[in-house]
Protein backbone atom coordinates (compact mmCIF):
# COMPACT_ATOMS: atom_id res chain seq x y z
CA UNK A 1 0.00 0.00 0.00
CA UNK A 2 1.40 3.33 -0.96
CA UNK A 3 -1.44 5.65 0.06
CA UNK A 4 -1.92 6.54 3.69
CA UNK A 5 -5.57 6.72 4.72
CA UNK A 6 -6.65 8.40 7.94
CA UNK A 7 -9.46 7.36 10.24
CA UNK A 8 -11.29 10.54 9.25
CA UNK A 9 -11.07 9.63 5.55
CA UNK A 10 -12.48 6.18 6.27
CA UNK A 11 -15.35 7.68 8.28
CA UNK A 12 -16.09 10.25 5.57
CA UNK A 13 -16.20 7.57 2.88
CA UNK A 14 -18.35 5.27 5.02
CA UNK A 15 -20.88 8.11 5.45
CA UNK A 16 -21.44 8.12 1.66
CA UNK A 17 -22.22 4.39 1.39
CA UNK A 18 -25.46 3.48 -0.39
CA UNK A 19 -27.29 0.14 -0.45
CA UNK A 20 -26.95 -2.04 -3.54
CA UNK A 21 -27.41 -5.71 -4.33
CA UNK A 22 -24.79 -8.12 -5.58
CA UNK A 23 -26.07 -10.79 -7.97
CA UNK A 24 -23.76 -13.76 -8.54
CA UNK A 25 -24.69 -15.98 -11.47
CA UNK A 26 -23.30 -19.51 -11.50
CA UNK A 27 -23.56 -22.05 -14.27
CA UNK A 28 -26.19 -24.71 -13.68
CA UNK A 29 -26.65 -28.28 -14.86
CA UNK A 30 -28.51 -27.30 -18.03
CA UNK A 31 -25.73 -25.05 -19.35
CA UNK A 32 -25.35 -27.08 -22.55
CA UNK A 33 -28.99 -28.01 -23.10
CA UNK A 34 -30.51 -27.95 -26.58
CA UNK A 35 -31.17 -24.34 -27.55
CA UNK A 36 -28.74 -22.97 -24.94
CA UNK A 37 -27.20 -20.48 -27.35
CA UNK A 38 -30.51 -18.75 -28.08
CA UNK A 39 -31.46 -18.69 -24.40
CA UNK A 40 -28.08 -17.23 -23.44
CA UNK A 41 -28.45 -14.53 -26.11
CA UNK A 42 -31.82 -13.53 -24.57
CA UNK A 43 -30.15 -13.49 -21.13
CA UNK A 44 -27.44 -11.18 -22.48
CA UNK A 45 -30.01 -8.91 -24.13
CA UNK A 46 -31.96 -8.68 -20.86
CA UNK A 47 -28.86 -7.95 -18.74
CA UNK A 48 -27.68 -5.21 -21.12
CA UNK A 49 -31.19 -3.74 -21.11
CA UNK A 50 -31.24 -3.71 -17.29
CA UNK A 51 -27.85 -1.97 -17.40
CA UNK A 52 -29.16 0.62 -19.87
CA UNK A 53 -32.18 1.20 -17.60
CA UNK A 54 -29.91 1.81 -14.57
CA UNK A 55 -31.05 -1.30 -12.69
CA UNK A 56 -27.58 -2.79 -13.11
CA UNK A 57 -24.80 -0.35 -12.24
CA UNK A 58 -21.89 -2.70 -12.98
CA UNK A 59 -22.14 -5.77 -15.22
CA UNK A 60 -19.24 -8.24 -15.28
CA UNK A 61 -19.43 -11.46 -17.28
CA UNK A 62 -16.95 -13.99 -15.88
CA UNK A 63 -14.91 -16.42 -17.97
CA UNK A 64 -15.16 -19.45 -15.70
CA UNK A 65 -16.53 -22.96 -15.77
CA UNK A 66 -18.46 -22.26 -12.57
CA UNK A 67 -19.23 -18.52 -12.33
CA UNK A 68 -21.12 -16.95 -15.25
CA UNK A 69 -21.05 -13.35 -14.05
CA UNK A 70 -21.71 -10.76 -11.37
CA UNK A 71 -23.84 -7.65 -11.35
CA UNK A 72 -24.13 -4.82 -8.89
CA UNK A 73 -27.76 -3.79 -8.92
CA UNK A 74 -29.32 -0.50 -7.76
CA UNK A 75 -32.42 -2.15 -6.29
CA UNK A 76 -33.08 -3.95 -3.01
CA UNK A 77 -31.95 -7.56 -2.62
CA UNK A 78 -35.57 -8.69 -2.69
CA UNK A 79 -36.27 -6.86 -5.95
CA UNK A 80 -32.98 -8.04 -7.45
CA UNK A 81 -33.82 -11.65 -6.59
CA UNK A 82 -37.23 -11.28 -8.23
CA UNK A 83 -35.69 -9.72 -11.35
CA UNK A 84 -33.05 -12.43 -11.61
CA UNK A 85 -35.61 -15.21 -11.07
CA UNK A 86 -37.15 -14.07 -14.36
CA UNK A 87 -33.87 -14.34 -16.26
CA UNK A 88 -34.12 -16.72 -19.25
CA UNK A 89 -31.00 -18.70 -18.25
CA UNK A 90 -32.15 -18.98 -14.63
CA UNK A 91 -35.63 -20.12 -15.68
CA UNK A 92 -34.09 -22.74 -18.01
CA UNK A 93 -31.75 -24.11 -15.31
CA UNK A 94 -28.66 -22.98 -17.23
CA UNK A 95 -27.72 -20.62 -14.39
CA UNK A 96 -28.58 -20.14 -10.76
CA UNK A 97 -28.38 -16.81 -8.98
CA UNK A 98 -27.49 -15.74 -5.47
CA UNK A 99 -28.34 -12.18 -4.42
CA UNK A 100 -26.73 -10.46 -1.45
CA UNK A 101 -27.33 -6.98 -0.03
CA UNK A 102 -24.19 -4.87 -0.12
CA UNK A 103 -23.03 -1.28 0.11
CA UNK A 104 -21.04 0.76 -2.35
CA UNK A 105 -19.77 4.25 -2.80
CA UNK A 106 -21.46 6.47 -5.40
CA UNK A 107 -18.99 7.60 -8.02
CA UNK A 108 -16.91 4.43 -7.93
CA UNK A 109 -16.35 3.15 -11.46
CA UNK A 110 -14.30 0.71 -13.45
CA UNK A 111 -11.28 2.30 -15.11
CA UNK A 112 -11.78 3.14 -18.78
mmCIF file of C-alpha atoms in Angstrom:
data_model
loop_
_atom_site.group_PDB
_atom_site.id
_atom_site.type_symbol
_atom_site.label_atom_id
_atom_site.label_comp_id
_atom_site.label_asym_id
_atom_site.label_seq_id
_atom_site.Cartn_x
_atom_site.Cartn_y
_atom_site.Cartn_z
ATOM 1 C CA UNK A 1 0.000 0.000 0.000
ATOM 2 C CA UNK A 2 1.403 3.331 -0.958
ATOM 3 C CA UNK A 3 -1.443 5.646 0.057
ATOM 4 C CA UNK A 4 -1.920 6.542 3.688
ATOM 5 C CA UNK A 5 -5.569 6.716 4.723
ATOM 6 C CA UNK A 6 -6.653 8.401 7.936
ATOM 7 C CA UNK A 7 -9.462 7.361 10.243
ATOM 8 C CA UNK A 8 -11.287 10.539 9.251
ATOM 9 C CA UNK A 9 -11.067 9.626 5.547
ATOM 10 C CA UNK A 10 -12.482 6.181 6.268
ATOM 11 C CA UNK A 11 -15.354 7.677 8.276
ATOM 12 C CA UNK A 12 -16.093 10.254 5.568
ATOM 13 C CA UNK A 13 -16.203 7.570 2.878
ATOM 14 C CA UNK A 14 -18.347 5.270 5.023
ATOM 15 C CA UNK A 15 -20.876 8.108 5.451
ATOM 16 C CA UNK A 16 -21.444 8.122 1.659
ATOM 17 C CA UNK A 17 -22.221 4.389 1.390
ATOM 18 C CA UNK A 18 -25.462 3.484 -0.388
ATOM 19 C CA UNK A 19 -27.287 0.143 -0.446
ATOM 20 C CA UNK A 20 -26.955 -2.038 -3.542
ATOM 21 C CA UNK A 21 -27.411 -5.706 -4.329
ATOM 22 C CA UNK A 22 -24.787 -8.121 -5.581
ATOM 23 C CA UNK A 23 -26.069 -10.794 -7.970
ATOM 24 C CA UNK A 24 -23.756 -13.755 -8.540
ATOM 25 C CA UNK A 25 -24.688 -15.984 -11.472
ATOM 26 C CA UNK A 26 -23.298 -19.511 -11.502
ATOM 27 C CA UNK A 27 -23.558 -22.046 -14.273
ATOM 28 C CA UNK A 28 -26.186 -24.711 -13.676
ATOM 29 C CA UNK A 29 -26.646 -28.279 -14.860
ATOM 30 C CA UNK A 30 -28.507 -27.304 -18.032
ATOM 31 C CA UNK A 31 -25.726 -25.047 -19.347
ATOM 32 C CA UNK A 32 -25.353 -27.079 -22.552
ATOM 33 C CA UNK A 33 -28.994 -28.013 -23.100
ATOM 34 C CA UNK A 34 -30.508 -27.951 -26.577
ATOM 35 C CA UNK A 35 -31.169 -24.342 -27.554
ATOM 36 C CA UNK A 36 -28.743 -22.975 -24.937
ATOM 37 C CA UNK A 37 -27.199 -20.482 -27.353
ATOM 38 C CA UNK A 38 -30.507 -18.751 -28.083
ATOM 39 C CA UNK A 39 -31.458 -18.690 -24.396
ATOM 40 C CA UNK A 40 -28.084 -17.228 -23.440
ATOM 41 C CA UNK A 41 -28.454 -14.530 -26.107
ATOM 42 C CA UNK A 42 -31.819 -13.527 -24.567
ATOM 43 C CA UNK A 43 -30.152 -13.493 -21.130
ATOM 44 C CA UNK A 44 -27.440 -11.178 -22.478
ATOM 45 C CA UNK A 45 -30.010 -8.912 -24.134
ATOM 46 C CA UNK A 46 -31.962 -8.684 -20.859
ATOM 47 C CA UNK A 47 -28.858 -7.954 -18.745
ATOM 48 C CA UNK A 48 -27.679 -5.210 -21.116
ATOM 49 C CA UNK A 49 -31.195 -3.738 -21.108
ATOM 50 C CA UNK A 50 -31.241 -3.710 -17.287
ATOM 51 C CA UNK A 51 -27.854 -1.971 -17.400
ATOM 52 C CA UNK A 52 -29.158 0.623 -19.869
ATOM 53 C CA UNK A 53 -32.179 1.203 -17.597
ATOM 54 C CA UNK A 54 -29.906 1.809 -14.570
ATOM 55 C CA UNK A 55 -31.055 -1.304 -12.692
ATOM 56 C CA UNK A 56 -27.585 -2.795 -13.111
ATOM 57 C CA UNK A 57 -24.797 -0.352 -12.245
ATOM 58 C CA UNK A 58 -21.892 -2.695 -12.982
ATOM 59 C CA UNK A 59 -22.142 -5.766 -15.218
ATOM 60 C CA UNK A 60 -19.244 -8.235 -15.283
ATOM 61 C CA UNK A 61 -19.433 -11.464 -17.278
ATOM 62 C CA UNK A 62 -16.946 -13.991 -15.885
ATOM 63 C CA UNK A 63 -14.915 -16.425 -17.972
ATOM 64 C CA UNK A 64 -15.157 -19.446 -15.702
ATOM 65 C CA UNK A 65 -16.533 -22.960 -15.773
ATOM 66 C CA UNK A 66 -18.464 -22.257 -12.568
ATOM 67 C CA UNK A 67 -19.230 -18.520 -12.327
ATOM 68 C CA UNK A 68 -21.119 -16.945 -15.247
ATOM 69 C CA UNK A 69 -21.048 -13.351 -14.049
ATOM 70 C CA UNK A 70 -21.708 -10.759 -11.370
ATOM 71 C CA UNK A 71 -23.843 -7.653 -11.355
ATOM 72 C CA UNK A 72 -24.130 -4.818 -8.885
ATOM 73 C CA UNK A 73 -27.764 -3.787 -8.915
ATOM 74 C CA UNK A 74 -29.317 -0.503 -7.764
ATOM 75 C CA UNK A 75 -32.420 -2.153 -6.294
ATOM 76 C CA UNK A 76 -33.085 -3.953 -3.013
ATOM 77 C CA UNK A 77 -31.950 -7.558 -2.624
ATOM 78 C CA UNK A 78 -35.568 -8.690 -2.688
ATOM 79 C CA UNK A 79 -36.273 -6.860 -5.949
ATOM 80 C CA UNK A 80 -32.984 -8.038 -7.455
ATOM 81 C CA UNK A 81 -33.824 -11.652 -6.586
ATOM 82 C CA UNK A 82 -37.233 -11.275 -8.233
ATOM 83 C CA UNK A 83 -35.690 -9.720 -11.349
ATOM 84 C CA UNK A 84 -33.052 -12.429 -11.605
ATOM 85 C CA UNK A 85 -35.610 -15.211 -11.071
ATOM 86 C CA UNK A 86 -37.155 -14.072 -14.365
ATOM 87 C CA UNK A 87 -33.875 -14.341 -16.265
ATOM 88 C CA UNK A 88 -34.115 -16.716 -19.252
ATOM 89 C CA UNK A 89 -31.000 -18.699 -18.246
ATOM 90 C CA UNK A 90 -32.149 -18.977 -14.626
ATOM 91 C CA UNK A 91 -35.630 -20.123 -15.681
ATOM 92 C CA UNK A 92 -34.090 -22.736 -18.013
ATOM 93 C CA UNK A 93 -31.755 -24.107 -15.315
ATOM 94 C CA UNK A 94 -28.657 -22.976 -17.233
ATOM 95 C CA UNK A 95 -27.722 -20.620 -14.388
ATOM 96 C CA UNK A 96 -28.583 -20.138 -10.756
ATOM 97 C CA UNK A 97 -28.375 -16.812 -8.984
ATOM 98 C CA UNK A 98 -27.487 -15.735 -5.466
ATOM 99 C CA UNK A 99 -28.336 -12.185 -4.419
ATOM 100 C CA UNK A 100 -26.732 -10.462 -1.447
ATOM 101 C CA UNK A 101 -27.334 -6.985 -0.033
ATOM 102 C CA UNK A 102 -24.187 -4.873 -0.121
ATOM 103 C CA UNK A 103 -23.032 -1.276 0.110
ATOM 104 C CA UNK A 104 -21.040 0.756 -2.347
ATOM 105 C CA UNK A 105 -19.771 4.254 -2.800
ATOM 106 C CA UNK A 106 -21.462 6.467 -5.403
ATOM 107 C CA UNK A 107 -18.993 7.597 -8.022
ATOM 108 C CA UNK A 108 -16.909 4.425 -7.930
ATOM 109 C CA UNK A 109 -16.351 3.148 -11.459
ATOM 110 C CA UNK A 110 -14.304 0.710 -13.450
ATOM 111 C CA UNK A 111 -11.284 2.301 -15.113
ATOM 112 C CA UNK A 112 -11.779 3.138 -18.785
#
